[in-house]
């Protein structure tokens, strides 16, 4: 029996007793089984027979006993992993209830590691051998020096060779001589212990006082959420690492969520410098065997710190004491398919069930967190200045209405001059456009009107080859007009706001001698390749960086002193209620890229509407004014965070069937009306057809305190989904358009 299998559960089922087992199979109930020989604990991971198959499950409680006892089969075996803890079962139940997700899907989310039931596999590791070196070489010395330095530690072949900076064959040679010993050990090894006081920078007074508060909260052993706000480079990471240190001292586990895998490598390096060892990693770039190791070690408390993507929230922590959500405003924390949850909110839930602390770090928190801090639900700590000499860049608008810019060009003369200067000074410039690929917008140069789709609120995208305007949302298309539909001036319509690739073409023409680098997530085969590129660029291997949103996310480019935002207006249109908020955050983040080191930075924003309130708020830097105004507007409209919303997407291959269901749902919404909720729609979903399936959307709006989940479940439960009809319910949807 696993050592931790006895530690936390009081409920034990003797052999033959009925237990209810939750499996990851899409069934709507927990199934009865007989406890196996030797019995099992509540929460135990087990293998059970289901029809002709063997499936993974968790002992969820006593059996219901409503099956013919003669037909009830026995649990096949108990897996050699730590049982699921009570707070984890609670957490999964609560998330399932909140997001209206079946428990089987929740269990799948919590067991995303292969081979949990496999017997432990072995692998070769290397440690100091006994034989003396007969023939010394520099490479061999390096290997032995590493083994010496780390005392009794053993390494994998790759770890040892990498650490010593030699090839694997050098290590193998040493094994033959007996100077290095090769042994077999279980593959799923514990992670090396982190040392809370290993490294650590001298903190600025600002940082020190924030760190003290976090440390004290951490030591309290209770739940609490803190918003740690400060511009990029103000030293937030150093501060929350102090909370991690305190968490480690308490003997508890820490989880740090990052929005982007590309950021992990740099962060891991910082953790290693701070705590002497690397933490565990959990994201899509981690190998399957390593995933299993992380999952198991987290469960038995042999991984003290995990750095990962949102799904790391569902790891079976033995004693989770702290969750940090870095760049908490980032939209990638919202899972948009499968189980629709927001990792930021679920982190808060998980922490509250674990008496753990949450730190939400951001330069530009989302309105929800801002409002929670205002109301006192969250504590707020603010770092006001950039760390060291770097200061916030100077921010200016370039009024595109008065720039002399020929068609098919997006880099204004003013911006070009500024870039020229930086290149001449040996510094880097970033041209930012938040659109991947090659997708322009059509705008009237006389009045600024942008041509939209008649069917939905999206802008039309020009397709040169087809000589048509197309809506990427509903598929509607029309010939390219030559008169502006708004001001009726002729021949002023032109495509602007190119995608990142198109912008690169222009840059190559403008700066034929410059080193130009395009940084867009879809242009790299792997996170590793992307990371390598980012490092080379940071080291100065480019004069001009052309990038999408990717570069807005926390990478450090010391030589970068100028950011040109190609289209600051992008994102201000559309019916997304968070459009203004997103634009505001993104522009501030991008501007934060400039002048991270000694040289003072500048951010230039090209805009056709410099008087727009969002643009003015960005330039003016009066954040509180922006948030207050934004909060007012949302309050008045009764939308999140001051009201509740749910999006329902229906889909089927038959368009009539989807609309029929949508209409029926809109007509028979008593459970929702009873709680005072309103139902909008059905309307074609923003992406009206995906892979041959038609999609229709309904939107439910309710007061903040209304019991919306229960009503939604009752409402949705009235309808049978015939044929290939599907229904997805998204609580607190992040995208509306
Ligand atoms: P943020 O997380 O707010 O963007 P970081 O914690 O990454 O800021 O700090 C920005 C830079 O300043 C990093 O390179 C970091 O190593 C450095 N830095 C932050 N605090 C200190 C400190 N107290 N002493 C020395 N360097 C620091
Ligand atoms: Zn016009």
XYZ file of C-alpha atoms and ligand atoms in Angstrom:
765
model
C 0.000 0.000 0.000
C 1.184 3.470 -0.803
C 2.635 5.229 2.248
C 0.394 8.269 1.899
C -2.641 6.100 1.412
C -3.302 6.004 5.092
C -2.426 9.535 6.006
C -5.404 11.714 5.308
C -8.571 9.692 4.937
C -10.613 8.448 7.783
C -13.006 6.395 5.779
C -11.948 2.901 4.892
C -13.975 0.261 3.103
C -13.403 -3.379 4.016
C -13.215 -5.991 1.322
C -16.639 -6.658 -0.157
C -18.214 -3.431 1.136
C -20.057 -1.421 -1.499
C -18.218 1.632 -2.797
C -19.320 4.263 -5.333
C -16.688 4.763 -8.019
C -16.512 7.819 -10.263
C -14.973 7.006 -13.620
C -13.875 9.216 -16.464
C -16.435 7.517 -18.705
C -19.329 9.680 -19.846
C -21.943 8.162 -17.537
C -24.170 10.326 -15.445
C -23.688 8.506 -12.192
C -21.200 7.028 -9.781
C -21.176 3.214 -10.121
C -21.316 0.623 -7.364
C -18.469 -1.868 -6.904
C -17.281 -4.133 -4.135
C -14.135 -3.071 -2.345
C -11.211 -5.304 -3.359
C -9.149 -7.667 -1.302
C -7.352 -5.633 1.337
C -10.074 -2.977 1.194
C -9.628 0.596 -0.016
C -9.697 4.136 1.278
C -12.130 6.817 0.309
C -10.514 8.708 -2.587
C -8.401 5.765 -3.731
C -7.595 5.600 -7.419
C -8.779 2.241 -8.651
C -9.173 0.154 -11.746
C -12.674 -1.195 -12.275
C -14.315 -3.375 -14.901
C -16.809 -1.544 -17.085
C -18.430 -3.732 -19.683
C -15.582 -5.519 -21.387
C -13.037 -2.860 -20.403
C -10.929 -1.857 -17.438
C -11.143 1.814 -16.598
C -9.657 4.262 -14.124
C -11.834 5.537 -11.321
C -11.867 7.134 -7.889
C -13.648 5.799 -4.821
C -16.109 8.632 -4.352
C -18.107 7.411 -1.391
C -20.151 4.488 -0.096
C -22.080 2.591 -2.758
C -25.738 3.395 -3.293
C -26.793 -0.213 -3.118
C -29.521 0.194 -5.698
C -28.111 -2.437 -8.055
C -28.777 -6.112 -7.928
C -26.045 -7.111 -5.494
C -25.309 -10.261 -7.459
C -24.413 -8.175 -10.494
C -22.100 -5.775 -8.663
C -18.505 -6.473 -9.648
C -15.402 -5.964 -7.570
C -12.755 -3.277 -7.860
C -9.885 -4.911 -9.771
C -7.063 -3.191 -7.956
C -6.013 -0.093 -6.083
C -3.415 1.980 -7.919
C -0.103 2.752 -6.299
C -0.681 6.495 -6.135
C -1.817 8.806 -3.359
C -5.633 8.767 -3.004
C -7.537 11.839 -4.027
C -7.880 14.112 -1.061
C -11.163 15.386 0.272
C -10.498 18.964 -0.739
C -9.712 17.854 -4.280
C -12.988 15.967 -4.536
C -14.681 19.080 -3.226
C -12.876 21.238 -5.720
C -13.815 19.059 -8.683
C -17.424 18.947 -7.504
C -17.573 22.711 -7.116
C -15.958 23.456 -10.490
C -18.253 20.913 -12.122
C -21.254 22.539 -10.479
C -20.155 26.040 -11.380
C -19.357 25.305 -15.005
C -22.159 22.741 -15.417
C -19.619 20.107 -16.382
C -20.326 16.397 -15.815
C -18.129 14.875 -13.124
C -16.653 12.365 -15.547
C -15.162 15.246 -17.507
C -13.890 16.800 -14.282
C -12.138 13.558 -13.396
C -10.505 13.455 -16.827
C -9.170 16.929 -16.159
C -7.716 15.732 -12.870
C -6.011 12.662 -14.316
C -4.267 14.046 -17.353
C -1.185 11.933 -16.989
C -0.716 8.651 -18.815
C -0.048 5.324 -17.183
C -1.038 6.246 -13.637
C -1.737 2.595 -13.028
C 1.438 1.256 -14.588
C 4.005 -0.409 -12.389
C 6.924 1.945 -11.808
C 9.297 1.843 -14.767
C 13.057 2.125 -14.413
C 15.660 4.365 -15.921
C 19.405 4.746 -15.795
C 20.974 7.353 -13.581
C 24.589 8.322 -12.990
C 26.519 9.125 -9.866
C 30.130 9.242 -8.668
C 31.960 5.926 -9.173
C 34.815 4.389 -7.212
C 37.593 3.951 -9.740
C 40.300 6.577 -10.144
C 40.581 8.409 -13.437
C 43.484 6.934 -15.375
C 43.577 9.358 -18.255
C 42.481 12.886 -17.393
C 40.904 15.171 -19.972
C 39.217 18.536 -19.536
C 35.829 17.077 -20.500
C 36.134 14.214 -18.007
C 37.194 16.603 -15.258
C 34.073 18.681 -15.896
C 31.799 15.698 -15.407
C 33.479 14.709 -12.159
C 33.400 18.298 -10.957
C 29.626 18.378 -11.430
C 29.187 15.112 -9.508
C 31.439 16.450 -6.777
C 29.557 19.705 -6.528
C 26.189 17.991 -6.117
C 27.383 15.468 -3.579
C 25.273 12.342 -3.527
C 22.858 13.404 -6.257
C 22.339 11.275 -9.302
C 21.624 12.553 -12.799
C 20.142 11.269 -16.001
C 22.630 10.964 -18.826
C 21.329 14.091 -20.469
C 21.234 16.117 -17.260
C 24.802 15.207 -16.410
C 26.164 15.843 -19.903
C 24.271 19.151 -20.191
C 25.352 20.297 -16.762
C 28.990 19.533 -17.513
C 28.748 20.887 -21.036
C 30.098 17.708 -22.577
C 28.693 15.073 -24.905
C 26.965 11.960 -23.590
C 29.818 9.803 -24.869
C 32.196 11.381 -22.356
C 29.937 10.208 -19.537
C 29.644 6.749 -21.094
C 33.436 6.568 -21.314
C 33.715 7.372 -17.626
C 31.211 4.615 -16.850
C 33.438 2.088 -18.648
C 36.394 3.207 -16.577
C 34.299 2.900 -13.413
C 34.835 6.549 -12.508
C 31.115 7.124 -12.905
C 28.535 4.612 -11.727
C 25.461 3.746 -13.756
C 22.393 2.443 -11.907
C 18.756 1.693 -12.468
C 16.216 3.620 -10.414
C 12.472 4.132 -10.662
C 11.652 6.647 -13.348
C 9.259 8.655 -11.232
C 11.837 10.190 -8.929
C 11.042 12.823 -6.327
C 12.010 16.346 -7.285
C 15.069 17.743 -5.565
C 14.285 19.855 -2.520
C 14.177 23.598 -3.015
C 16.079 25.722 -0.540
C 13.965 28.675 0.639
C 16.983 30.829 1.498
C 19.339 29.746 -1.257
C 19.527 33.004 -3.203
C 17.440 36.098 -3.263
C 17.991 39.685 -4.180
C 18.167 42.602 -1.854
C 14.687 44.054 -2.170
C 13.833 47.694 -2.671
C 11.817 49.251 0.186
C 8.652 48.964 -1.917
C 9.317 45.329 -2.663
C 10.339 44.532 0.888
C 7.145 45.849 2.401
C 5.006 43.993 -0.134
C 7.001 40.816 0.446
C 6.584 41.169 4.199
C 2.843 41.345 3.913
C 2.719 38.321 1.623
C 4.997 36.394 3.978
C 2.844 37.215 6.950
C -0.331 36.173 5.120
C 1.390 33.005 4.027
C 2.393 32.228 7.588
C -1.176 32.695 8.808
C -2.214 29.379 7.284
C -5.545 30.793 6.164
C -7.140 31.638 2.840
C -6.663 35.065 1.281
C -6.253 36.641 -2.151
C -3.903 39.494 -2.900
C -3.728 41.532 -6.059
C -0.078 42.397 -6.653
C -0.065 45.250 -9.063
C 2.871 46.996 -10.625
C 4.101 47.918 -14.060
C 6.151 45.376 -15.960
C 9.635 45.412 -14.518
C 8.585 46.744 -11.129
C 9.829 43.564 -9.503
C 6.590 41.662 -8.848
C 8.190 38.322 -9.617
C 10.893 38.866 -7.005
C 8.185 39.743 -4.506
C 5.963 36.742 -5.062
C 8.982 34.445 -5.002
C 9.289 35.556 -1.360
C 5.762 34.286 -0.765
C 6.827 31.023 -2.400
C 9.854 30.895 -0.088
C 7.622 31.279 2.949
C 5.296 28.594 1.605
C 8.265 26.229 1.271
C 9.393 27.021 4.802
C 5.937 26.023 6.009
C 6.465 22.694 4.280
C 3.590 23.380 1.888
C 3.472 23.306 -1.908
C 3.389 26.273 -4.253
C 1.892 26.553 -7.718
C 2.805 29.343 -10.135
C 0.604 29.689 -13.204
C 1.987 31.420 -16.270
C -0.118 32.356 -19.291
C 2.340 31.304 -21.953
C 4.627 28.274 -22.228
C 7.246 30.414 -23.919
C 7.658 32.246 -20.606
C 8.401 29.163 -18.540
C 12.059 28.677 -19.452
C 13.080 32.159 -18.340
C 11.036 31.770 -15.199
C 12.498 28.353 -14.339
C 15.961 29.876 -14.552
C 14.925 32.513 -12.035
C 13.466 29.910 -9.703
C 16.683 27.942 -9.867
C 18.706 31.029 -9.013
C 16.391 31.756 -6.098
C 15.905 28.243 -4.653
C 18.927 26.346 -5.944
C 16.889 23.732 -7.826
C 14.401 23.564 -10.619
C 10.676 23.227 -9.847
C 8.366 20.756 -11.566
C 6.820 21.858 -14.854
C 3.325 21.139 -16.109
C 2.199 22.250 -19.555
C 1.671 20.909 -23.045
C 5.401 20.926 -23.763
C 6.154 18.402 -21.000
C 6.733 14.790 -22.066
C 4.238 12.134 -21.118
C 6.585 10.297 -18.766
C 7.477 13.546 -17.053
C 3.789 14.370 -16.700
C 3.233 11.119 -14.874
C 6.190 11.828 -12.629
C 4.936 15.317 -11.812
C 1.405 14.093 -11.141
C 2.602 11.370 -8.776
C 5.211 13.452 -6.973
C 2.799 16.337 -6.478
C 0.404 13.846 -4.915
C 2.908 12.467 -2.465
C 4.425 15.834 -1.626
C 7.711 15.212 -3.419
C 7.321 18.165 -5.748
C 7.334 21.347 -3.695
C 6.747 23.790 -6.481
C 4.995 23.481 -9.813
C 5.238 25.990 -12.631
C 2.608 25.482 -15.216
C -0.353 26.245 -17.381
C -3.920 26.534 -16.141
C -4.524 22.782 -16.041
C -1.932 22.498 -13.246
C -4.776 23.603 -10.958
C -6.122 20.065 -11.218
C -2.950 18.377 -10.007
C -3.451 16.356 -6.814
C -1.441 18.558 -4.449
C -0.851 17.020 -1.072
C -0.744 20.362 0.699
C -1.171 23.340 -1.569
C -0.320 26.518 0.307
C 0.046 29.143 -2.393
C -1.160 29.779 -5.933
C 0.361 32.595 -7.947
C -1.465 33.619 -11.101
C 1.029 35.684 -13.056
C -0.336 38.111 -15.657
C -3.730 37.370 -14.154
C -5.564 39.464 -16.765
C -4.386 37.200 -19.568
C -7.227 35.803 -21.662
C -5.505 32.458 -22.055
C -6.517 31.626 -18.484
C -9.992 31.070 -19.810
C -10.259 27.622 -21.279
C -12.349 27.949 -24.412
C -13.057 24.349 -25.221
C -13.929 21.220 -23.293
C -14.477 22.285 -19.698
C -15.087 26.024 -19.886
C -13.446 27.441 -16.798
C -11.440 30.485 -15.881
C -8.245 29.415 -14.159
C -7.949 32.694 -12.296
C -11.322 32.275 -10.638
C -10.827 28.581 -10.042
C -7.455 29.276 -8.418
C -9.270 31.412 -5.889
C -11.792 28.644 -5.304
C -9.127 25.989 -4.929
C -7.177 28.136 -2.479
C -10.247 28.807 -0.375
C -10.830 25.051 -0.031
C -7.186 24.493 0.929
C -6.684 27.396 3.342
C -4.145 28.631 0.845
C -3.090 32.051 -0.337
C -3.529 33.432 -3.856
C -1.386 36.114 -5.439
C -2.747 37.644 -8.627
C 0.094 39.526 -10.313
C -0.384 41.982 -13.146
C 0.516 45.365 -14.488
C -2.995 45.641 -15.814
C -5.456 43.602 -13.748
C -8.780 42.700 -15.233
C -11.789 44.700 -14.165
C -13.058 41.794 -12.054
C -9.932 41.802 -9.909
C -9.826 45.574 -9.792
C -13.408 45.598 -8.523
C -12.692 42.867 -5.952
C -9.760 44.875 -4.648
C -11.856 48.047 -4.516
C -14.564 46.297 -2.520
C -12.044 44.807 -0.116
C -12.600 41.185 -1.126
C -8.986 41.052 -2.249
C -6.054 42.722 -0.627
C -4.128 45.035 -2.920
C -0.392 45.627 -2.967
C 1.122 48.038 -5.418
C 4.679 48.459 -6.622
C 4.791 51.943 -7.971
C 8.092 52.357 -9.707
C 10.125 50.246 -12.040
C 12.938 48.393 -10.442
C 16.298 50.148 -10.593
C 16.903 52.862 -13.135
C 14.376 51.902 -15.757
C 11.367 54.199 -15.946
C 8.045 53.902 -17.726
C 8.408 54.788 -21.373
C 7.150 58.033 -22.711
C 3.869 57.381 -24.513
C 2.641 59.365 -27.478
C -0.026 59.075 -30.138
C 0.684 59.432 -33.818
C -2.435 60.915 -35.374
C -2.766 58.928 -38.564
C -5.249 61.357 -40.083
C -2.453 63.846 -40.548
C 0.300 61.458 -41.570
C 1.163 61.361 -45.225
C 0.955 57.659 -45.857
C 0.460 56.073 -49.276
C -1.894 53.100 -49.682
C -0.649 49.682 -48.682
C 1.695 51.201 -46.129
C 1.213 51.147 -42.392
C 4.364 52.569 -40.955
C 3.947 56.326 -40.722
C 6.811 58.733 -41.499
C 6.905 59.751 -37.830
C 7.268 56.173 -36.724
C 9.866 55.484 -39.403
C 11.997 58.402 -38.204
C 11.844 57.169 -34.664
C 12.905 53.666 -35.714
C 15.749 55.086 -37.845
C 17.081 56.892 -34.803
C 17.028 53.812 -32.609
C 18.777 51.701 -35.197
C 21.428 54.376 -35.587
C 22.000 54.220 -31.840
C 22.360 50.446 -31.890
C 19.094 49.849 -30.058
C 16.076 47.748 -30.925
C 12.620 48.764 -32.044
C 9.455 46.690 -31.835
C 6.607 47.114 -34.274
C 3.520 45.645 -32.717
C 0.438 44.437 -34.495
C -2.014 42.212 -32.743
C -2.992 40.194 -35.753
C -1.389 37.079 -37.033
C -1.209 36.183 -40.670
C -2.180 38.526 -43.471
C -5.596 39.930 -42.611
C -6.307 43.584 -43.315
C -9.287 45.782 -42.480
C -10.923 48.115 -44.973
C -11.221 51.707 -43.835
C -12.350 54.975 -45.411
C -9.492 57.427 -45.392
C -11.904 60.343 -45.584
C -13.958 59.563 -42.469
C -12.310 56.663 -40.714
C -15.308 54.352 -41.234
C -14.467 50.672 -41.256
C -16.526 48.406 -43.444
C -18.400 45.881 -41.395
C -20.389 42.796 -42.151
C -24.159 43.284 -42.551
C -24.830 39.989 -40.803
C -22.731 40.419 -37.716
C -20.636 43.009 -36.007
C -17.339 41.914 -37.493
C -15.219 43.880 -39.875
C -14.856 42.617 -43.411
C -11.480 41.280 -44.442
C -10.142 41.900 -47.890
C -9.192 38.870 -49.921
C -7.029 40.047 -52.766
C -7.135 36.853 -54.711
C -10.932 36.674 -54.691
C -11.268 40.462 -55.044
C -13.938 40.369 -52.366
C -14.578 41.404 -48.811
C -15.279 38.504 -46.540
C -16.552 38.139 -43.017
C -14.450 35.618 -41.154
C -17.209 35.169 -38.632
C -20.313 34.416 -40.670
C -18.775 33.730 -44.059
C -20.737 36.535 -45.748
C -18.921 38.127 -48.698
C -19.440 41.013 -51.091
C -17.549 42.729 -53.888
C -15.121 45.453 -52.903
C -17.065 48.764 -53.072
C -15.458 51.990 -54.278
C -17.745 54.349 -52.392
C -17.641 54.613 -48.623
C -20.958 53.305 -47.257
C -20.758 55.895 -44.491
C -19.617 59.212 -46.021
C -20.113 58.244 -49.670
C -16.786 59.694 -50.696
C -15.348 57.784 -53.651
C -12.069 55.926 -53.931
C -10.935 56.480 -50.397
C -11.374 52.920 -49.221
C -8.143 51.204 -48.435
C -6.959 48.245 -46.468
C -5.106 49.062 -43.263
C -4.077 47.144 -40.186
C -2.159 44.391 -41.869
C -1.305 41.126 -40.287
C 2.128 40.658 -38.907
C 3.485 39.032 -42.058
C 2.287 41.812 -44.271
C 3.851 44.365 -42.008
C 7.140 42.531 -42.279
C 7.072 43.020 -46.059
C 6.768 46.731 -45.619
C 9.521 46.852 -43.053
C 11.907 45.002 -45.352
C 11.248 47.649 -47.979
C 11.730 50.533 -45.576
C 14.858 49.151 -43.911
C 16.594 46.949 -46.468
C 19.781 46.776 -44.388
C 18.252 46.121 -40.998
C 17.960 42.747 -39.314
C 14.218 42.176 -39.080
C 12.646 39.445 -37.037
C 9.020 38.346 -37.004
C 7.765 36.970 -33.716
C 4.363 35.349 -33.932
C 3.379 32.212 -32.085
C 2.080 30.412 -35.152
C 5.393 30.749 -36.947
C 7.322 28.408 -34.725
C 7.059 24.660 -34.725
C 7.677 24.320 -31.009
C 7.819 26.304 -27.823
C 11.497 25.408 -27.675
C 12.244 26.921 -31.098
C 10.339 30.028 -30.162
C 12.182 30.350 -26.892
C 15.554 30.009 -28.614
C 14.589 32.765 -31.041
C 13.420 35.012 -28.248
C 16.708 34.569 -26.436
C 18.733 35.382 -29.537
C 16.657 38.472 -30.144
C 16.979 39.575 -26.549
C 20.736 39.254 -26.926
C 20.566 41.784 -29.744
C 20.235 39.608 -32.814
C 17.676 41.891 -34.435
C 17.290 45.592 -35.105
C 13.573 45.488 -35.628
C 11.184 43.010 -34.058
C 7.797 42.630 -35.616
C 5.444 40.910 -33.275
C 1.961 39.981 -32.209
C 0.471 39.716 -28.748
C 3.140 37.171 -27.948
C 5.736 39.865 -27.319
C 3.416 41.708 -24.973
C 3.710 38.884 -22.486
C 6.593 39.544 -20.214
C 9.669 38.783 -22.287
C 12.664 40.858 -21.445
C 14.461 42.630 -24.305
C 17.096 44.844 -22.687
C 18.030 46.645 -25.902
C 14.485 47.438 -26.830
C 13.803 51.147 -26.418
C 11.088 51.886 -28.926
C 7.695 50.317 -29.391
C 5.573 51.331 -32.339
C 1.969 50.217 -32.076
C 0.835 49.934 -35.668
C -2.885 50.022 -35.030
C -3.918 51.150 -31.596
C -7.538 51.271 -32.789
C -7.645 47.564 -33.384
C -9.865 46.036 -30.772
C -11.764 49.195 -29.875
C -14.610 48.236 -32.171
C -16.892 45.286 -31.989
C -19.508 44.303 -29.481
C -17.210 42.530 -27.053
C -17.957 44.072 -23.705
C -14.320 43.718 -22.757
C -12.961 45.421 -25.880
C -11.956 48.618 -24.137
C -10.448 46.749 -21.214
C -8.446 44.467 -23.483
C -7.119 47.290 -25.595
C -6.162 49.231 -22.524
C -4.302 46.274 -21.021
C -2.599 45.256 -24.203
C -1.360 48.723 -25.067
C 0.036 49.230 -21.602
C 1.712 45.836 -21.678
C 3.288 46.508 -25.029
C 4.425 49.925 -23.970
C 5.984 48.233 -20.958
C 8.374 46.387 -23.301
C 10.275 49.574 -24.055
C 13.192 50.690 -21.946
C 13.369 47.773 -19.521
C 17.072 48.348 -18.932
C 18.942 51.624 -18.592
C 17.947 53.378 -21.792
C 14.726 55.330 -21.629
C 11.992 53.935 -23.790
C 9.337 55.437 -25.944
C 6.015 54.050 -27.090
C 4.338 55.489 -30.156
C 0.769 54.599 -30.968
C -0.605 55.054 -34.426
C -4.295 55.893 -34.204
C -7.062 57.369 -36.300
C -8.942 58.367 -33.172
C -6.552 59.965 -30.705
C -9.537 61.457 -28.857
C -11.073 58.045 -28.083
C -11.443 57.692 -24.289
C -9.433 54.468 -24.200
C -6.548 55.918 -26.194
C -6.604 58.994 -23.985
C -6.600 56.903 -20.848
C -3.593 54.950 -22.094
C -1.634 58.053 -22.968
C -2.689 59.974 -19.896
C -1.731 57.077 -17.656
C -4.712 57.768 -15.392
C -5.585 54.194 -14.770
C -8.025 54.657 -11.964
C -10.047 57.071 -14.035
C -10.217 54.492 -16.796
C -11.287 51.674 -14.492
C -13.868 53.776 -12.698
C -15.438 54.821 -15.985
C -15.374 51.265 -17.266
C -16.896 49.985 -14.019
C -19.671 52.578 -14.241
C -20.567 51.487 -17.732
C -20.697 47.816 -16.860
C -22.732 48.503 -13.749
C -25.234 50.470 -15.776
C -25.489 47.655 -18.303
C -25.730 44.990 -15.587
C -22.931 42.959 -17.101
C -19.958 41.190 -15.449
C -18.561 41.699 -12.923
C -21.770 43.449 -11.812
C -24.140 40.937 -13.323
C -23.950 37.346 -14.436
C -23.885 35.933 -17.895
C -23.899 32.581 -19.581
C -23.411 31.834 -23.230
C -25.120 28.837 -24.795
C -23.839 27.529 -28.091
C -25.960 25.015 -29.970
C -24.546 23.217 -32.943
C -25.569 20.598 -35.490
C -24.982 19.770 -39.107
C -28.583 20.727 -39.881
C -29.113 24.483 -39.645
C -32.883 24.153 -39.187
C -32.451 21.794 -36.249
C -30.187 24.209 -34.396
C -32.504 27.146 -34.875
C -35.554 25.089 -33.909
C -33.887 24.114 -30.665
C -32.667 27.674 -30.093
C -36.191 29.040 -30.589
C -37.698 26.419 -28.348
C -35.188 27.261 -25.643
C -35.940 30.974 -25.934
C -39.696 30.253 -25.656
C -39.529 27.812 -22.777
C -37.261 29.583 -20.365
C -39.442 29.513 -17.237
C -36.645 28.291 -14.944
C -34.622 31.341 -15.988
C -37.478 33.820 -15.914
C -38.289 32.638 -12.414
C -34.926 33.948 -11.180
C -35.366 37.173 -13.129
C -32.901 36.263 -15.860
C -33.276 37.335 -19.462
C -32.614 35.238 -22.528
C -31.306 36.760 -25.749
C -31.229 35.010 -29.080
C -31.035 32.639 -30.748
C -28.622 34.334 -33.126
C -25.953 32.929 -35.396
C -22.808 32.412 -33.326
C -19.810 34.587 -34.219
C -18.347 31.675 -36.031
C -21.582 30.553 -37.569
C -20.287 27.357 -39.044
C -17.367 25.265 -37.964
C -16.378 22.130 -39.782
C -19.754 21.846 -41.390
C -21.651 22.370 -38.149
C -23.985 25.310 -37.809
C -23.735 27.211 -34.588
C -26.342 29.274 -32.837
C -25.942 31.271 -29.709
C -28.143 32.319 -26.826
C -27.100 34.656 -24.089
C -28.468 34.611 -20.551
C -28.153 37.639 -18.329
C -28.989 37.677 -14.648
C -28.397 39.618 -11.485
C -25.194 38.947 -9.658
C -26.846 37.027 -6.839
C -29.245 34.954 -8.952
C -28.787 31.155 -8.656
C -27.998 30.866 -12.310
C -26.439 27.373 -12.467
C -29.450 25.625 -11.025
C -31.804 27.506 -13.322
C -29.620 26.823 -16.349
C -29.470 23.134 -15.554
C -33.260 22.932 -15.195
C -33.784 24.915 -18.357
C -31.320 22.926 -20.451
C -32.597 19.668 -18.975
C -36.005 20.223 -20.609
C -34.595 19.616 -24.064
C -33.536 16.363 -25.638
C -30.552 16.678 -27.936
C -31.565 14.642 -30.960
C -29.227 13.506 -33.716
C -25.923 15.324 -33.709
C -27.201 18.363 -31.809
C -24.783 19.593 -29.158
C -25.128 22.162 -26.425
C -22.247 23.934 -24.681
C -22.876 26.226 -21.728
C -20.244 28.824 -20.944
C -20.580 30.529 -17.566
C -18.949 33.985 -17.488
C -18.086 33.890 -21.186
C -15.046 35.891 -22.137
C -15.952 36.299 -25.771
C -19.270 37.666 -26.920
C -19.021 39.022 -30.411
P 7.907 42.127 -12.935
O 7.603 40.745 -12.484
O 7.135 43.168 -12.191
O 7.857 42.337 -14.403
P 10.598 41.412 -12.243
O 10.468 40.820 -10.888
O 10.713 40.482 -13.396
O 9.406 42.431 -12.516
O 11.831 42.413 -12.218
C 12.283 43.089 -13.367
C 13.778 42.976 -13.471
O 14.398 43.603 -12.358
C 14.253 41.548 -13.466
O 15.342 41.417 -14.352
C 14.689 41.315 -12.029
O 15.698 40.338 -11.944
C 15.173 42.681 -11.617
N 14.950 42.910 -10.200
C 13.750 42.994 -9.589
N 13.904 43.212 -8.286
C 15.221 43.260 -8.048
C 16.027 43.481 -6.880
N 15.474 43.685 -5.681
N 17.378 43.471 -7.025
C 17.938 43.278 -8.239
N 17.229 43.074 -9.367
C 15.901 43.068 -9.291
Zn -16.311 57.063 -45.281
